[in-house]
Short mmCIF file of C-alpha atoms in Angstrom, two decimals:
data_model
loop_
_atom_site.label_atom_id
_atom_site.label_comp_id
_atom_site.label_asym_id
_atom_site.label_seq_id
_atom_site.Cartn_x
_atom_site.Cartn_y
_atom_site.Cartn_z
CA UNK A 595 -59.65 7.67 -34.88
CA UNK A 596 -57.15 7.50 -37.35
CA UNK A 597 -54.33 8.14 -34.38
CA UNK A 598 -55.58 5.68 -32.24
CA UNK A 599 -55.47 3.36 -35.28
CA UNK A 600 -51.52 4.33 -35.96
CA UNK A 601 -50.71 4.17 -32.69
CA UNK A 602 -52.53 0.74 -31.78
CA UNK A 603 -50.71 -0.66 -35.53
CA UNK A 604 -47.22 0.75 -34.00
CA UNK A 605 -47.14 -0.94 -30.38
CA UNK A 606 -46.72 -4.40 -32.03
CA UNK A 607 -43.77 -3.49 -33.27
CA UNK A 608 -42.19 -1.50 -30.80
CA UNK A 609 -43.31 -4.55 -28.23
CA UNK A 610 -41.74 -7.06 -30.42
CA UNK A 611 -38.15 -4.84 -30.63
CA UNK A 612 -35.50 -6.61 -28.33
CA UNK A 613 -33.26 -3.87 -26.32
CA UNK A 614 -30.00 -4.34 -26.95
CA UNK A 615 -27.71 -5.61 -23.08
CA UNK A 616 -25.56 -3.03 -21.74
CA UNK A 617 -22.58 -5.05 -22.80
CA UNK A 618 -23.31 -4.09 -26.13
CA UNK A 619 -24.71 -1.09 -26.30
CA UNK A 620 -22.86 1.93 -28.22
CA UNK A 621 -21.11 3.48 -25.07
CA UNK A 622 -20.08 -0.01 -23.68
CA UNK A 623 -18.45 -0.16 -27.40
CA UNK A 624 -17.00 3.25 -27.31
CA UNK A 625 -15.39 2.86 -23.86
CA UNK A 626 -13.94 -0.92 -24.72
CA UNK A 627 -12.06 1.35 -27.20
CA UNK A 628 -10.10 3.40 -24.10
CA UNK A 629 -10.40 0.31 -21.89
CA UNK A 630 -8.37 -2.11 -24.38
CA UNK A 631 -5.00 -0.37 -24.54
CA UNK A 632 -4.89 -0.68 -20.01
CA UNK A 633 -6.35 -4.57 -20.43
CA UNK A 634 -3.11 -5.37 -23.20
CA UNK A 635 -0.79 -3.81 -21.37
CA UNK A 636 -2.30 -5.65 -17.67
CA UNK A 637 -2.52 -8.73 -19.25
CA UNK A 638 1.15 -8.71 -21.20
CA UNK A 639 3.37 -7.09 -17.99
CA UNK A 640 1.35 -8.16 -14.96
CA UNK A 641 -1.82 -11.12 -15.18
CA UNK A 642 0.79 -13.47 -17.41
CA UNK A 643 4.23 -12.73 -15.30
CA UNK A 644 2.16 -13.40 -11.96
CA UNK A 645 0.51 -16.32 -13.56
CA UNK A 646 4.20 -17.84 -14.81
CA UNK A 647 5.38 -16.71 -11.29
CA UNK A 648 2.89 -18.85 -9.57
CA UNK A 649 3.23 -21.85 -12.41
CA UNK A 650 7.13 -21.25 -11.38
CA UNK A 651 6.65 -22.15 -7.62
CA UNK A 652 5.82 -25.72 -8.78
CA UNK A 653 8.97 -25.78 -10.59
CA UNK A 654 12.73 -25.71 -10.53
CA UNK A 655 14.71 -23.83 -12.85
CA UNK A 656 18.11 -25.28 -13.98
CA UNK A 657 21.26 -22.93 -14.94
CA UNK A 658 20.32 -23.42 -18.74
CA UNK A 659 17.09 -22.13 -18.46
CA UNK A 660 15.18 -25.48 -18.32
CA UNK A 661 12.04 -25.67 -16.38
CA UNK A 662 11.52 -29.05 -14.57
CA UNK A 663 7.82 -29.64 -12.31
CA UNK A 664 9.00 -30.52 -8.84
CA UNK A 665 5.73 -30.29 -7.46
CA UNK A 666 5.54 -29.40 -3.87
CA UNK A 667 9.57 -29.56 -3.12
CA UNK A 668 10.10 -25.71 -3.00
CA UNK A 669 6.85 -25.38 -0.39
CA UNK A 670 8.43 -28.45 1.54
CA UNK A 671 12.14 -26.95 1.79
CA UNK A 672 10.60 -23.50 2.25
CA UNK A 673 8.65 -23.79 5.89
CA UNK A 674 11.77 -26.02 6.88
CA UNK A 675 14.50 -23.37 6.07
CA UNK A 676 15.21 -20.83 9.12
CA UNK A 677 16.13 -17.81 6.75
CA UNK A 678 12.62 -17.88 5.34
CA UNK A 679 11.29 -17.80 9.12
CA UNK A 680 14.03 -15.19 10.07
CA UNK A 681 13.16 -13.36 6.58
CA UNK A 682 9.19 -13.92 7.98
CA UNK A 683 10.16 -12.08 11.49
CA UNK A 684 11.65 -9.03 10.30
CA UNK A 685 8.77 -8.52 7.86
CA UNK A 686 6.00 -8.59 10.64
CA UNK A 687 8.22 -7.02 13.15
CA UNK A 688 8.92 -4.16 10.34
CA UNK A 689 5.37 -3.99 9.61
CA UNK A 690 4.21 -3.55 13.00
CA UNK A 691 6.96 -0.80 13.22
CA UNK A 692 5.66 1.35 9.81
CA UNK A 693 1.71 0.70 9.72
CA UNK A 694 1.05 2.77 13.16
CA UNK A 695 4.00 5.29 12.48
CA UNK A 696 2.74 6.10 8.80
CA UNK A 697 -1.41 6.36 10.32
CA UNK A 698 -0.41 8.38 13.13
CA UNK A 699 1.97 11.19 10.31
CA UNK A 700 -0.88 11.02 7.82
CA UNK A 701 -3.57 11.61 10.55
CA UNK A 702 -1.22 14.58 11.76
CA UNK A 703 -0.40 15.91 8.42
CA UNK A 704 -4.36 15.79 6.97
CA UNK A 705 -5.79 17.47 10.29
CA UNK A 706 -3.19 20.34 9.70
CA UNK A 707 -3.80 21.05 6.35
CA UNK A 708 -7.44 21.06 6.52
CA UNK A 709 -7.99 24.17 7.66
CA UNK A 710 -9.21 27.48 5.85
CA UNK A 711 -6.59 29.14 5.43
CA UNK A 712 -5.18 31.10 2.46
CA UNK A 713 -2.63 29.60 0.27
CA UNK A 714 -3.35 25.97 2.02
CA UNK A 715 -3.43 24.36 -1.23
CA UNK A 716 0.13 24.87 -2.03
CA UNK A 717 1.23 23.27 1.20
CA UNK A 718 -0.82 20.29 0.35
CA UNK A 719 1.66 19.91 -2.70
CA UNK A 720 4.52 20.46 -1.41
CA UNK A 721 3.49 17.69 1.10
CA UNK A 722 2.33 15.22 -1.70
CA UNK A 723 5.91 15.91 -3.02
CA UNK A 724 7.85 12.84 -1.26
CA UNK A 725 5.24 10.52 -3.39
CA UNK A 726 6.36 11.02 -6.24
CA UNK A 727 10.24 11.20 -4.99
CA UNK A 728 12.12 8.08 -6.51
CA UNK A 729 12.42 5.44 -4.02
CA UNK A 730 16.01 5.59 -4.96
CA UNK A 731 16.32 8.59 -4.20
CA UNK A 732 15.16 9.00 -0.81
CA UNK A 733 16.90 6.02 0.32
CA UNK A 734 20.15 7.45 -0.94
CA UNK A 735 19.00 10.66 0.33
CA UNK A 736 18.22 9.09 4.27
CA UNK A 737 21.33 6.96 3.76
CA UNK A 738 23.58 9.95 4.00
CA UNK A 739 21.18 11.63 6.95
CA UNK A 740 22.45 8.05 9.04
CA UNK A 741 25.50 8.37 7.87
CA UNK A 742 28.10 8.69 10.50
CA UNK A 743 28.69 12.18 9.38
CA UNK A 744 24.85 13.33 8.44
CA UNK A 745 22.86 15.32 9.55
CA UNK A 746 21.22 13.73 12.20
CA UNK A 747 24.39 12.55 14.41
CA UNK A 748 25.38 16.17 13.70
CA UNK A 749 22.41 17.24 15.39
CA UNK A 750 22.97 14.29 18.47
CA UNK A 751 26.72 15.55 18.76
CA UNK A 752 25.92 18.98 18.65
CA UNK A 753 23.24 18.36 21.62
CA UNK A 754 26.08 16.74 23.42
CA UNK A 755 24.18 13.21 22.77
CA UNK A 756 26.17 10.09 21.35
CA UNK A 757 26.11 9.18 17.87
CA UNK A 758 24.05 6.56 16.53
CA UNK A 759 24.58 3.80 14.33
CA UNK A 760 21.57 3.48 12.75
CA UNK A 761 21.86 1.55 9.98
CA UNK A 762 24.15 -0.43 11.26
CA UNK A 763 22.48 -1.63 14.53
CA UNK A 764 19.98 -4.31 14.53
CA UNK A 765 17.84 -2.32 17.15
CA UNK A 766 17.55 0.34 14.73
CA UNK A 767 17.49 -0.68 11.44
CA UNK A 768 13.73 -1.48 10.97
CA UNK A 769 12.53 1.51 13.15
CA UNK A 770 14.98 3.52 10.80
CA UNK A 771 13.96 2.05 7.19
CA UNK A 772 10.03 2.53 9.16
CA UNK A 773 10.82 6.18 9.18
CA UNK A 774 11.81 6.78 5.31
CA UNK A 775 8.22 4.87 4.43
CA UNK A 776 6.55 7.36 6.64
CA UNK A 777 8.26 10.12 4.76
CA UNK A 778 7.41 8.50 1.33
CA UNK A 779 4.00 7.85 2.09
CA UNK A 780 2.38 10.15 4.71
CA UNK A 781 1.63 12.36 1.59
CA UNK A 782 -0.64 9.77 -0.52
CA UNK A 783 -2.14 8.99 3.11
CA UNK A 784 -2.61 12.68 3.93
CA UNK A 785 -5.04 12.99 0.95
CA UNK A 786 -7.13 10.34 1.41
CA UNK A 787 -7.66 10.85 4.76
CA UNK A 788 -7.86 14.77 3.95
CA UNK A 789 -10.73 13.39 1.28
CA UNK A 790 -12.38 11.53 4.28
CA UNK A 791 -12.37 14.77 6.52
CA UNK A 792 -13.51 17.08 3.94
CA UNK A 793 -16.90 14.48 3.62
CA UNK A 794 -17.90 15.01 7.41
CA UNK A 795 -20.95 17.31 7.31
CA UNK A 796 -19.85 20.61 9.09
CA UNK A 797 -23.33 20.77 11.05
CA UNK A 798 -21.76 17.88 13.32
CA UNK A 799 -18.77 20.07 14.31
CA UNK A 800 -21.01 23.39 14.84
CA UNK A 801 -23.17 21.47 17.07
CA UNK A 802 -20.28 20.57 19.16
CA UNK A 803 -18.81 23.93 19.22
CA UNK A 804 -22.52 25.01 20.59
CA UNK A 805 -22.02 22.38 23.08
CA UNK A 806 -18.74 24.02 24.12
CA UNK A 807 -16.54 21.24 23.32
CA UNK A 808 -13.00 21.45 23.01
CA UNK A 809 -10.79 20.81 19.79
CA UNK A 810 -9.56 17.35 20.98
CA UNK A 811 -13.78 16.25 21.80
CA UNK A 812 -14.41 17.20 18.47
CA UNK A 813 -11.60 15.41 16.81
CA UNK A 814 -11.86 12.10 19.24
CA UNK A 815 -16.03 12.09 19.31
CA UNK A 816 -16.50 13.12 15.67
CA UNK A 817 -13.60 12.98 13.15
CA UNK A 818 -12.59 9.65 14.19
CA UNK A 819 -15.38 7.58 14.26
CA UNK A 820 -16.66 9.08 10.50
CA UNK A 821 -12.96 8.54 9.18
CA UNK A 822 -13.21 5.13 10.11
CA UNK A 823 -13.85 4.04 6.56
CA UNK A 824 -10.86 6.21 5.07
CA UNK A 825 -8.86 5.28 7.90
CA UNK A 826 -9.73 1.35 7.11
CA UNK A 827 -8.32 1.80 3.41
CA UNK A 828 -5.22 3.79 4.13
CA UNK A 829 -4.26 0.89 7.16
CA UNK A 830 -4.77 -1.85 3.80
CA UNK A 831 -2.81 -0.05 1.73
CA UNK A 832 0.27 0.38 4.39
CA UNK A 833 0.00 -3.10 5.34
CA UNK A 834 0.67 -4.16 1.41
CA UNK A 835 2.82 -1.34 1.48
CA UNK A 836 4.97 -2.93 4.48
CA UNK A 837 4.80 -6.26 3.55
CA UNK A 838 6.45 -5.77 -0.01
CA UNK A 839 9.45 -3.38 0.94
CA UNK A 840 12.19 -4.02 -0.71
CA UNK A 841 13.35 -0.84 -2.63
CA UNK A 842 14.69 1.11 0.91
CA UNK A 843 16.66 -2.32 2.15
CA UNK A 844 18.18 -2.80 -1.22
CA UNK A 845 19.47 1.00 -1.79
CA UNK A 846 20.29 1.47 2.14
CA UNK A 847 20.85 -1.99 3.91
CA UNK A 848 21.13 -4.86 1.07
CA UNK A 849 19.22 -7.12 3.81
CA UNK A 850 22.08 -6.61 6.91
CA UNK A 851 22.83 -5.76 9.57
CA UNK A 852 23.18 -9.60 9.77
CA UNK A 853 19.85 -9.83 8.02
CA UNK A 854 18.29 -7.99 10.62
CA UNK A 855 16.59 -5.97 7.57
CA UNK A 856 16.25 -9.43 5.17
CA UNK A 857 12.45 -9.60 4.60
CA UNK A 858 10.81 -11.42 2.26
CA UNK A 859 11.21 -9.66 -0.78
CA UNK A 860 14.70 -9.36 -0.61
CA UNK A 861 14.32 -12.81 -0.26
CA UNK A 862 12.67 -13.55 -3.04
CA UNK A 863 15.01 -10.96 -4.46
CA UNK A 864 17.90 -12.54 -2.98
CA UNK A 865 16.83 -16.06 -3.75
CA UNK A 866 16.55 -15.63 -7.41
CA UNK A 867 19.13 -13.28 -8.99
CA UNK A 868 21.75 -14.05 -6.68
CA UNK A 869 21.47 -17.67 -6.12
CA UNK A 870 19.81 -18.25 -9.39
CA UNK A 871 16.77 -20.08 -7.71
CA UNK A 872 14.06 -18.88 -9.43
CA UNK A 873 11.74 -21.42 -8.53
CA UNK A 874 12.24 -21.11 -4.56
CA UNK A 875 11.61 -17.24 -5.35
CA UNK A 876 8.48 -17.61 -6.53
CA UNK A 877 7.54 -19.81 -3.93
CA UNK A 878 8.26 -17.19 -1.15
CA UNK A 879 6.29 -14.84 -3.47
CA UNK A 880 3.60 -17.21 -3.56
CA UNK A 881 3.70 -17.13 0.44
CA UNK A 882 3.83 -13.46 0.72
CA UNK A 883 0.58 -13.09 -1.05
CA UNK A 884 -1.60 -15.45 0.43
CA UNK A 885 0.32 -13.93 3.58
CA UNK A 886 -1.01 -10.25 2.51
CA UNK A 887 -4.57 -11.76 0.99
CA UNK A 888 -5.11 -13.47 4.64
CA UNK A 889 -4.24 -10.34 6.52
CA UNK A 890 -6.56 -7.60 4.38
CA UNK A 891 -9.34 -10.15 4.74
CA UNK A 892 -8.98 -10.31 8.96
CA UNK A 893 -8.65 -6.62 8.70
CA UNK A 894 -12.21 -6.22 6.61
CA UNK A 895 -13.70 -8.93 8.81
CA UNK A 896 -12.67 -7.29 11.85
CA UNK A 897 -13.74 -3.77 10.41
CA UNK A 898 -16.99 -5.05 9.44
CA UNK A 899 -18.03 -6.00 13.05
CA UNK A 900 -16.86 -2.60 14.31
CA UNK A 901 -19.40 -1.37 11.80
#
């Protein structure tokens, strides 16, 4: 009796406590603590430059520094100049180059290096190594492989082929430049599709084996259709990827031949620190992202219905 009397005293007041929201519970409070430094350092070097960036679109920028609203005047000379068009072409054409080169490496590269095998881990780094190469780097590094005398019109010459200008054609330029972002990226590809292989149940590939498929079956029928979602991010990614290059062009083509390699952010480069037209910089930039905002949407949209 005297229980049931505490208890029935206590449930008033436990009823009439309030729990506290998530928001402010002790570990929401304890992780705001690691959280803050990241959401200072976003806010300071990349939410207020983009938000100035798209506030300088509307603007023009005067030698002294001055801003001045002009409204819609950099939008309005933008879609009537022909470099931004021309700029427009190579980016796409590039683009359409790199995306199915860089899938069809990383696909390669992640199928070989998921296997059993002994010691397979180490090859997996020393494939993840052009990542973290310095885009600097590898475009000085490829620079001297097109170089008349590199290595690969050694290797044409020495096959009794004709050397190629390939830097300095505009035939070859983008399928060049599309060849150093396969070797820079195939790597961070590799692993997320590797990630996505690695998830496939292995009942699914026994089955098939008891079926007496062959390797190609199994990889067509099976690993393709569940890598779907893997392969969906890794062909966003590339297509930001290939939309925004600009450190490759500027260490190995500086926008030529004859701006056959002058996409839009060298433009935007171009636009602003050599012409001093900040304004009608940003105004590309603001172009290129609704550009690469409208293109990852069709993608999901067109994903989704596959689904």
């Amino acid at each position: 009796m005297i229980s049931t009397a505490t208890s029935t005293e206590a449930a008033p007041g436990t009823a009439g406590r309030r729990r506290r929201p998530w928001w402010r519970s002790n570990a929401a409070l304890f992780a705001y603590v690691f959280v803050l430094p990241y959401a200072v350092l976003f806010a300071v070097f990349r939410l207020g430059p983009a938000l100035y960036g798209v506030g300088l679109s509307f603007a023009e920028v005067g030698l002294s520094g001055r801003v001045r609203w002009s409204g819609l005047a950099n939008f309005q000379r933008l879609f009537g100049d022909q470099l931004f068009w021309q700029a427009l072409s190579v980016t796409v054409i590039y683009t359409v180059i790199a995306i199915p080169l860089c899938l069809v490496v990383a696909l390669i590269m992640a199928s070989l290096v998921n296997r059993p095998l002994r010691g397979i881990s180490v090859y997996r780094v020393i494939f993840f190594l052009p990542v973290v190469t310095s885009a600097v780097m590898s475009g000085v590094i490829f620079k001297w492989l097109y170089s008349d005398a590199g290595a690969l019109n050694s290797l044409l010459t020495g096959l009794g082929l004709p050397a190629l200008d390939w830097l300095g054609s505009t035939s070859l330029v983008l399928p060049s430049l599309a060849i150093v972002q396969a070797w820079t990226r195939f790597g961070y590809d590799m692993l997320i599709l590797l990630a996505g292989m690695l998830a496939i149940p292995e009942e699914y590939y026994e089955a098939a084996r008891i079926d007496r498929t062959t390797a190609w079956q199994r990889f067509w029928h099976i690993t393709l259709p569940l890598l779907r979602p893997s392969l969906f991010f890794v062909l966003v990614l590339e297509t930001i990827t290939s939309f925004q290059v600009f450190d490759h062009i500027l260490v190995m083509t500086a926008g030529g031949p004859v701006r056959g390699s002058y996409s839009l952010t060298y433009m935007i480069y171009d636009q602003a620190f050599n012409y001093s037209e900040f304004g009608y910089g940003a105004a590309v930039g603001m172009v290129l992202l609704l550009l690469i905002l409208a293109i990852s949407l069709i993608q999901n949209v067109i994903v989704g219905r596959r689904r």
